GROMACS .gro file of C-alpha atoms in nm:
model
   68
    1ASP     CA    1   4.565   3.521  -0.362
    2GLU     CA    2   4.789   3.310  -0.600
    3SER     CA    3   4.499   3.096  -0.690
    4LEU     CA    4   4.343   3.386  -0.868
    5GLU     CA    5   4.637   3.403  -1.099
    6ALA     CA    6   4.567   3.037  -1.221
    7PRO     CA    7   4.443   2.999  -1.577
    8PHE     CA    8   4.078   2.968  -1.656
    9SER     CA    9   4.017   2.768  -1.967
   10LEU     CA   10   3.671   2.762  -2.151
   11LYS     CA   11   3.639   2.468  -2.364
   12SER     CA   12   3.357   2.336  -2.618
   13SER     CA   13   3.371   1.963  -2.709
   14GLY     CA   14   3.705   1.924  -2.590
   15GLN     CA   15   3.836   2.223  -2.815
   16LEU     CA   16   4.006   2.503  -2.618
   17LEU     CA   17   3.821   2.831  -2.695
   18TYR     CA   18   3.979   3.091  -2.456
   19THR     CA   19   4.216   3.108  -2.157
   20SER     CA   20   4.303   3.389  -1.906
   21PRO     CA   21   4.372   3.419  -1.515
   22LYS     CA   22   4.082   3.355  -1.311
   23LYS     CA   23   4.085   3.702  -1.169
   24VAL     CA   24   4.032   3.852  -1.533
   25ASP     CA   25   3.701   3.638  -1.569
   26ILE     CA   26   3.572   3.719  -1.225
   27GLY     CA   27   3.621   4.075  -1.310
   28VAL     CA   28   3.443   4.040  -1.655
   29THR     CA   29   3.164   3.856  -1.486
   30LEU     CA   30   3.115   4.108  -1.226
   31ASN     CA   31   3.115   4.396  -1.484
   32HIS     CA   32   2.852   4.191  -1.691
   33TRP     CA   33   2.615   4.153  -1.401
   34VAL     CA   34   2.645   4.525  -1.306
   35HIS     CA   35   2.570   4.629  -1.677
   36HIS     CA   36   2.271   4.412  -1.700
   37ARG     CA   37   2.131   4.533  -1.357
   38GLY     CA   38   2.172   4.879  -1.484
   39GLN     CA   39   1.966   4.792  -1.776
   40LEU     CA   40   1.700   4.647  -1.574
   41THR     CA   41   1.693   4.934  -1.341
   42VAL     CA   42   1.652   5.184  -1.646
   43TYR     CA   43   1.381   4.958  -1.792
   44MET     CA   44   1.190   4.934  -1.461
   45ARG     CA   45   1.199   5.319  -1.401
   46LEU     CA   46   1.072   5.377  -1.767
   47GLN     CA   47   0.776   5.148  -1.672
   48ASP     CA   48   0.721   5.338  -1.359
   49ILE     CA   49   0.802   5.008  -1.158
   50PRO     CA   50   0.973   5.072  -0.828
   51VAL     CA   51   1.312   4.947  -0.818
   52PRO     CA   52   1.352   4.688  -0.524
   53SER     CA   53   1.627   4.722  -0.268
   54ILE     CA   54   1.809   4.415  -0.341
   55TYR     CA   55   2.161   4.527  -0.222
   56GLY     CA   56   2.055   4.797   0.000
   57PRO     CA   57   1.821   5.076  -0.029
   58SER     CA   58   1.729   5.217  -0.379
   59ALA     CA   59   1.616   5.569  -0.441
   60ASP     CA   60   1.244   5.446  -0.456
   61ASP     CA   61   1.244   5.333  -0.097
   62LYS     CA   62   1.060   5.560   0.151
   63ALA     CA   63   1.372   5.614   0.348
   64PHE     CA   64   1.466   5.859   0.074
   65ALA     CA   65   1.155   6.029   0.045
   66ALA     CA   66   1.160   6.415   0.152
   67PRO     CA   67   1.039   6.475   0.496
   68GLU     CA   68   0.701   6.611   0.541
   0.00000   0.00000   0.00000
């Protein structure tokens, strides 16, 4: 989509800080979310907290349990 090639500009008090194509910033944002979700998952496992199934089942769901 051509609209993703359009520039995105970050400004603070009217001063231009950063400009890049929108598709680059969308990718960076998604990567950032995935990174922090991974950090949270590791923290929860270290605290023996079951990881919730937010985007589908997690390994802590009973669906993944070994059959009896």
